[in-house]
PDB file of C-alpha atoms in Angstrom:
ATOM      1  CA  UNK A   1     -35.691   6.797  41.709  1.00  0.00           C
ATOM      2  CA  UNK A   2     -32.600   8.261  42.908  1.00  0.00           C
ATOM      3  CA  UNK A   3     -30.562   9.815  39.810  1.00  0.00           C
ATOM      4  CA  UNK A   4     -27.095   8.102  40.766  1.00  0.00           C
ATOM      5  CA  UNK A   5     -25.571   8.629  37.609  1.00  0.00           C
ATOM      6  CA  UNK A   6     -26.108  12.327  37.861  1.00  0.00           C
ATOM      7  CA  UNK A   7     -24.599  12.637  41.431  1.00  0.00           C
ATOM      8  CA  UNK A   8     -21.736  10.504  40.025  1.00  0.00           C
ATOM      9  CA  UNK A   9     -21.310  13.522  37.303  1.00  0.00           C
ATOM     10  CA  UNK A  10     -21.494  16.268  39.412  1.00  0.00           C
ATOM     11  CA  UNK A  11     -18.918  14.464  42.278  1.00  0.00           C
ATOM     12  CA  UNK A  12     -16.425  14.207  38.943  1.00  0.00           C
ATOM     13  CA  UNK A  13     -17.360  17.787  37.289  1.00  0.00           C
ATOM     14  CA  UNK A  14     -17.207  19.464  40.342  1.00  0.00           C
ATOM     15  CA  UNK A  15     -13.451  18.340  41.027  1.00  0.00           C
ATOM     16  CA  UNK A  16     -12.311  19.758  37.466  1.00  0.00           C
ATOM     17  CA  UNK A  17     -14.458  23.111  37.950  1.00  0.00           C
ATOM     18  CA  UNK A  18     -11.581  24.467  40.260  1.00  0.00           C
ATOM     19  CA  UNK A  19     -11.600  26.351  43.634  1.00  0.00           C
ATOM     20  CA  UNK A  20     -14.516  27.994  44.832  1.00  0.00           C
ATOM     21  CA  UNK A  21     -14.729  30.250  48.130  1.00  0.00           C
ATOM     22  CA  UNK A  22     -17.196  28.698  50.421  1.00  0.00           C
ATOM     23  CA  UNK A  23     -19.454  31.738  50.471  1.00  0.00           C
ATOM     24  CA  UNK A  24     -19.311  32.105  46.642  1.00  0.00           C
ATOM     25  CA  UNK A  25     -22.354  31.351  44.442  1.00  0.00           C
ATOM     26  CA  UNK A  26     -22.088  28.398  42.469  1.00  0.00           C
ATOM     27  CA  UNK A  27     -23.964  28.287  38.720  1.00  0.00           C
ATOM     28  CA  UNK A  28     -24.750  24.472  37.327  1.00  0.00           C
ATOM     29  CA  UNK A  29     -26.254  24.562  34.313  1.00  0.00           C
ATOM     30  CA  UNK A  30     -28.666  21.544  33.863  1.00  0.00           C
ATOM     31  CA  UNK A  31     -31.636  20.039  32.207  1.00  0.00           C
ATOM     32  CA  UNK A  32     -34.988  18.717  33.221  1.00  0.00           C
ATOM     33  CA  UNK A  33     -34.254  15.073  32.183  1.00  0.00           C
ATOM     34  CA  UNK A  34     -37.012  12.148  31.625  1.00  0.00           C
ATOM     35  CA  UNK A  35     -36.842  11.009  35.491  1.00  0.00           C
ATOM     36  CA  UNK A  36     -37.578  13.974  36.542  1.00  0.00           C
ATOM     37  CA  UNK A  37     -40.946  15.063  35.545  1.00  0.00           C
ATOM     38  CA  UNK A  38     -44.663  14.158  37.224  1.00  0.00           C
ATOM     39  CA  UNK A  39     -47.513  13.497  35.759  1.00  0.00           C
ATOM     40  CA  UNK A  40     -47.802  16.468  34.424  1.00  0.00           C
ATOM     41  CA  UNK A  41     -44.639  16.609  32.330  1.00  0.00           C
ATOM     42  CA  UNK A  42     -42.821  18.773  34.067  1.00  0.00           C
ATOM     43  CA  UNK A  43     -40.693  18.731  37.241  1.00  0.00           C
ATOM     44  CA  UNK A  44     -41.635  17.312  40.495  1.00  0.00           C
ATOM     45  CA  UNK A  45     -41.214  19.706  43.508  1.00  0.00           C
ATOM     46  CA  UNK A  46     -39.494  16.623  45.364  1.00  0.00           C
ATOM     47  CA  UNK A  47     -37.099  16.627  42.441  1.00  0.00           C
ATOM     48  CA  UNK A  48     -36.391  20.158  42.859  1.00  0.00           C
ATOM     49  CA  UNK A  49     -35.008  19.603  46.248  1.00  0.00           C
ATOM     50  CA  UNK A  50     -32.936  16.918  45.196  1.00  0.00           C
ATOM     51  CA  UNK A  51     -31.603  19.316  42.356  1.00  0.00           C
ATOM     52  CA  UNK A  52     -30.723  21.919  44.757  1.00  0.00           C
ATOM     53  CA  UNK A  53     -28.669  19.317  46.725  1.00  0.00           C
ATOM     54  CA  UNK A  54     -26.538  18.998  43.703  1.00  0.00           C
ATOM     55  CA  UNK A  55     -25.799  22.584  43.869  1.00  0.00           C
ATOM     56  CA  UNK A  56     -24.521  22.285  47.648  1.00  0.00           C
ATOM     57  CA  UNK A  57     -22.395  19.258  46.871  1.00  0.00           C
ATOM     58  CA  UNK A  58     -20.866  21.260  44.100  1.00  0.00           C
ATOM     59  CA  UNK A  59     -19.954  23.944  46.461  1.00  0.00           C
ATOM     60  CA  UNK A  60     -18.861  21.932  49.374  1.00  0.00           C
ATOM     61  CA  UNK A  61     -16.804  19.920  46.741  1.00  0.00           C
ATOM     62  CA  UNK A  62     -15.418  22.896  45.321  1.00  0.00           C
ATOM     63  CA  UNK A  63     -14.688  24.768  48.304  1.00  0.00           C
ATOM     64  CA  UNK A  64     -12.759  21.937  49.984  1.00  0.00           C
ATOM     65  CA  UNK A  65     -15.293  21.653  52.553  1.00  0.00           C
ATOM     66  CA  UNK A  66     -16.340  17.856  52.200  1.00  0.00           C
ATOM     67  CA  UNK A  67     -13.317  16.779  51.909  1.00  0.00           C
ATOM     68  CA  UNK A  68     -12.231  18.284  55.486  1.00  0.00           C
ATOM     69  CA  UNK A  69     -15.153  17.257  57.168  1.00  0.00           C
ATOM     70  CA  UNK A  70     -14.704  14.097  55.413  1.00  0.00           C
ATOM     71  CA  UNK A  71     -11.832  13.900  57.227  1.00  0.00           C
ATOM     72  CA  UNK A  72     -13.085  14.821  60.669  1.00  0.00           C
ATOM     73  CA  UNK A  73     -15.275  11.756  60.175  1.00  0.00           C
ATOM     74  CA  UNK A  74     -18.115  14.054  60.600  1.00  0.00           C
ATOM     75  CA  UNK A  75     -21.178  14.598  58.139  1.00  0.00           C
ATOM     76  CA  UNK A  76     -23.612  16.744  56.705  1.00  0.00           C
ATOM     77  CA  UNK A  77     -27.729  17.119  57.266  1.00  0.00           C
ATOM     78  CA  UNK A  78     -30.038  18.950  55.983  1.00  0.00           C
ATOM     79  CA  UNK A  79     -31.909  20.360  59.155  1.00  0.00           C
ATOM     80  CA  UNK A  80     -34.513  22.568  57.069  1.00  0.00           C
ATOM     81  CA  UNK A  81     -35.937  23.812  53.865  1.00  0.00           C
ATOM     82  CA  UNK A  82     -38.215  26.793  52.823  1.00  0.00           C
ATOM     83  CA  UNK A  83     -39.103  26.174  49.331  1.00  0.00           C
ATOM     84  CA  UNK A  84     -40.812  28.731  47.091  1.00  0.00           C
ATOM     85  CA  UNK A  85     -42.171  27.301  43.722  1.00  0.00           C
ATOM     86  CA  UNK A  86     -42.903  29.957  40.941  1.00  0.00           C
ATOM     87  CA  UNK A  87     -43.069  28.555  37.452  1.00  0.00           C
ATOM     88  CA  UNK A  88     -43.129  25.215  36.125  1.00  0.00           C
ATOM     89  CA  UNK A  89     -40.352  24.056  33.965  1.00  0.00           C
ATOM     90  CA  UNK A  90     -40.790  21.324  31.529  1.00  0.00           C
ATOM     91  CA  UNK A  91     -39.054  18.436  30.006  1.00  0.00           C
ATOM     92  CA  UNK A  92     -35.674  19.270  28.340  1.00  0.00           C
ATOM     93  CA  UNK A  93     -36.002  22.795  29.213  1.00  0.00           C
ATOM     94  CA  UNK A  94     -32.420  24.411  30.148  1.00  0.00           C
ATOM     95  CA  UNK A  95     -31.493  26.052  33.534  1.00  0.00           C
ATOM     96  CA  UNK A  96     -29.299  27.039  35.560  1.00  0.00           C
ATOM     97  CA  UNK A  97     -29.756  26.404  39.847  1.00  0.00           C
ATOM     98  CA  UNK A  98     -27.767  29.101  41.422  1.00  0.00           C
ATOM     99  CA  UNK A  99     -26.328  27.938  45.324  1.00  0.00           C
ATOM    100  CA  UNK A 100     -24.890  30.212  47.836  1.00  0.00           C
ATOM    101  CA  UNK A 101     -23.721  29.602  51.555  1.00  0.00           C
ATOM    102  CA  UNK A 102     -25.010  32.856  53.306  1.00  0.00           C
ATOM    103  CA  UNK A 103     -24.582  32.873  56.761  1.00  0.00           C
ATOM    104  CA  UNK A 104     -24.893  31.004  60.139  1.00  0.00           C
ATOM    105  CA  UNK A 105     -26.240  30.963  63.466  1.00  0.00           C
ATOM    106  CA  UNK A 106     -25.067  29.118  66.333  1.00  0.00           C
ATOM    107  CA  UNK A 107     -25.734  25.418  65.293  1.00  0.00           C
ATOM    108  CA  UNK A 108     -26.798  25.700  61.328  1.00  0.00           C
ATOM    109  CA  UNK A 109     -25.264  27.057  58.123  1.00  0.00           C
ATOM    110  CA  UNK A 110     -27.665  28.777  55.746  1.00  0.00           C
ATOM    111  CA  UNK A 111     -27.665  28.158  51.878  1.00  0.00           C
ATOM    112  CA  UNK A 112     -29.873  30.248  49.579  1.00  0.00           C
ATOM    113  CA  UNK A 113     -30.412  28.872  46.022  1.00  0.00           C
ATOM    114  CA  UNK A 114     -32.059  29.597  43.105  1.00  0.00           C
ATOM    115  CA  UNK A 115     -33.499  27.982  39.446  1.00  0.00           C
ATOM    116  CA  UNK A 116     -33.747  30.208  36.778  1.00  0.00           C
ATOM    117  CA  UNK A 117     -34.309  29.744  33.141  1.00  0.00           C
ATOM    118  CA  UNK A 118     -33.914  32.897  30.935  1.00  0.00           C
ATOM    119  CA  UNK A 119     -33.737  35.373  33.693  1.00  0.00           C
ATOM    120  CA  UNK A 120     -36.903  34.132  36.062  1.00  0.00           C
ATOM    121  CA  UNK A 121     -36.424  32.681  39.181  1.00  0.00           C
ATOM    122  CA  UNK A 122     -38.358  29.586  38.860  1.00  0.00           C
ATOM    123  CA  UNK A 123     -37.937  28.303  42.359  1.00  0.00           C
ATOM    124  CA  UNK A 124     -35.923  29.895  45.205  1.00  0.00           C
ATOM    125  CA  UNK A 125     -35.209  28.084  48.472  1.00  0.00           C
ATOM    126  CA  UNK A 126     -33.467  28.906  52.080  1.00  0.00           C
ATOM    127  CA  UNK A 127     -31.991  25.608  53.052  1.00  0.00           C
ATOM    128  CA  UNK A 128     -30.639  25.081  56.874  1.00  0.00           C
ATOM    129  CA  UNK A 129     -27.757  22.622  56.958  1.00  0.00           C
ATOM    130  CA  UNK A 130     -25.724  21.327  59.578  1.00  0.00           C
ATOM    131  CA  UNK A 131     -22.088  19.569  60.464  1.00  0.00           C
ATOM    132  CA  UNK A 132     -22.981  16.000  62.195  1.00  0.00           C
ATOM    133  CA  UNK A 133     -20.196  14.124  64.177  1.00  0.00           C
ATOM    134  CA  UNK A 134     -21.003  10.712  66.387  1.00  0.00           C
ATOM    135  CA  UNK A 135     -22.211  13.230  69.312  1.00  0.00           C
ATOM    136  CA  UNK A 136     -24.892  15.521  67.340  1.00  0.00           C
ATOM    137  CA  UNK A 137     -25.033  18.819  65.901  1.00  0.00           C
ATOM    138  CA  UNK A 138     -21.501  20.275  65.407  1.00  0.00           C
ATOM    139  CA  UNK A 139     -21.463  23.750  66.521  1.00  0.00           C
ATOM    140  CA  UNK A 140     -20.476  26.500  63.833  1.00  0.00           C
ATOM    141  CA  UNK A 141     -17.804  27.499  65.829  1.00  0.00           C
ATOM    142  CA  UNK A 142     -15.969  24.490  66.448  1.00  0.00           C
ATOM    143  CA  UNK A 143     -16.664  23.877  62.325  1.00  0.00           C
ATOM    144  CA  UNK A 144     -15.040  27.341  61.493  1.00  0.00           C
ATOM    145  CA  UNK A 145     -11.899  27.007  64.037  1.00  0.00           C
ATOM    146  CA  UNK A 146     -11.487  23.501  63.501  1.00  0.00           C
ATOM    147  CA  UNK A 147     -11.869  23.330  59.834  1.00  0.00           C
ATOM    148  CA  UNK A 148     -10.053  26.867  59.483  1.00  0.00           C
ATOM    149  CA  UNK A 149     -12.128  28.372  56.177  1.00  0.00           C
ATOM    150  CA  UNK A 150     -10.312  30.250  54.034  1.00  0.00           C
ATOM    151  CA  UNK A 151     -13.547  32.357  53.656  1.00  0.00           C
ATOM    152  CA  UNK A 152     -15.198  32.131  56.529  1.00  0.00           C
ATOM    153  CA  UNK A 153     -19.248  32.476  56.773  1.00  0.00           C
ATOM    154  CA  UNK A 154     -21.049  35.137  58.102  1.00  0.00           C
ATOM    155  CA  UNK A 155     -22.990  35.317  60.872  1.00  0.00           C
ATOM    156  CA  UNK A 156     -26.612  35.418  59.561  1.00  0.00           C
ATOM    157  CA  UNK A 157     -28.313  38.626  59.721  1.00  0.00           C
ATOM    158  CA  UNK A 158     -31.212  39.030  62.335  1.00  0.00           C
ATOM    159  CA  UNK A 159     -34.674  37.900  60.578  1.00  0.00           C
ATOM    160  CA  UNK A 160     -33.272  35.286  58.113  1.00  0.00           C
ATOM    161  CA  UNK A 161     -33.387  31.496  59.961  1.00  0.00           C
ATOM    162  CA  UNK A 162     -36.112  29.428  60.317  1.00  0.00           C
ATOM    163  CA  UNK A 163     -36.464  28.877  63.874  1.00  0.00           C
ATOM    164  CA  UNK A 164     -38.562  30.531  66.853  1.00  0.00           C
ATOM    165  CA  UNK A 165     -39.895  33.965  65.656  1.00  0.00           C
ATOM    166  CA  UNK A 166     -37.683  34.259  62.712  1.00  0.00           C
ATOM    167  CA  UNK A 167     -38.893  33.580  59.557  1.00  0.00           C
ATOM    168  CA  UNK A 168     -37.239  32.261  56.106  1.00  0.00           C
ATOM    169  CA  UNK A 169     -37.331  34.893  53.258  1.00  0.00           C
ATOM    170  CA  UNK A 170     -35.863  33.502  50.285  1.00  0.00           C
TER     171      UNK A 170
END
């Protein structure tokens, strides 16, 4: 099940958290919660996925960026993910899931994140987003002028997407 109550916080904690730079990294601290885990009793690799979109929401939220494309009428996707999972993290174990914007290519905008608990990277993932409008795929471009960032993204460096011959690193 979807945890609606959680998104709900993080929509609300996010607004008191003050402003964040778009290309800053964000740090939520969190815990694995009951509706969370597997079978196994500890947390589901779809779960982590949905964790990590908490951590772009709290950027985007922070940064002013949802609200502008909010108001553009336009939308955001997620386009692509390349997951790494490490080590397992159990029920009502602390951590903290580390998100960063850095960089873009033509159509996408690249997010790196991060859980770690006590210093170990726990899962790390290179997630390829995108600005949607009624037409498609908003180009970077037209996001950066049109939305005029206050820190505006990097282009990524060569190597890093996740298309054609590049490969994801994260």
């Amino acid at each position: 099940m979807y945890p609606y109550l959680r998104t709900i916080k993080v929509f609300l904690t996010a607004k008191r958290k003050g402003d964040h730079k778009l290309t800053d990294v964000s740090i939520m601290k969190m815990t694995v919660m009951p509706g969370d885990i597997d079978v196994f009793m500890e947390l589901n690799n779809g779960r982590f996925l949905t964790l990590m979109d908490f951590g772009r929401f709290d950027v985007a939220i922070r940064s002013g960026f949802l609200t502008q494309v909010r108001d553009k009428k336009w939308g955001l996707t997620v386009a692509g993910a390349s997951v790494r999972f490490r080590h397992r993290l159990r029920l009502f174990q602390k951590f903290e899931l580390h998100s960063q914007v850095i960089g873009h290519d033509e159509k996408w905008i690249y997010f790196h994140q991060k859980i770690v608990r006590k210093g170990k990277i726990h899962a790390s993932a290179l997630i390829r987003t995108g600005v949607t409008s009624s037409k498609g795929i908003v180009k970077v471009e037209e996001v950066i002028r049109t939305l005029n960032f206050s820190s505006p993204v990097p282009p990524l460096p060569m190597g890093k997407g996740m298309g054609g011959s590049r490969r994801a690193a994260p």
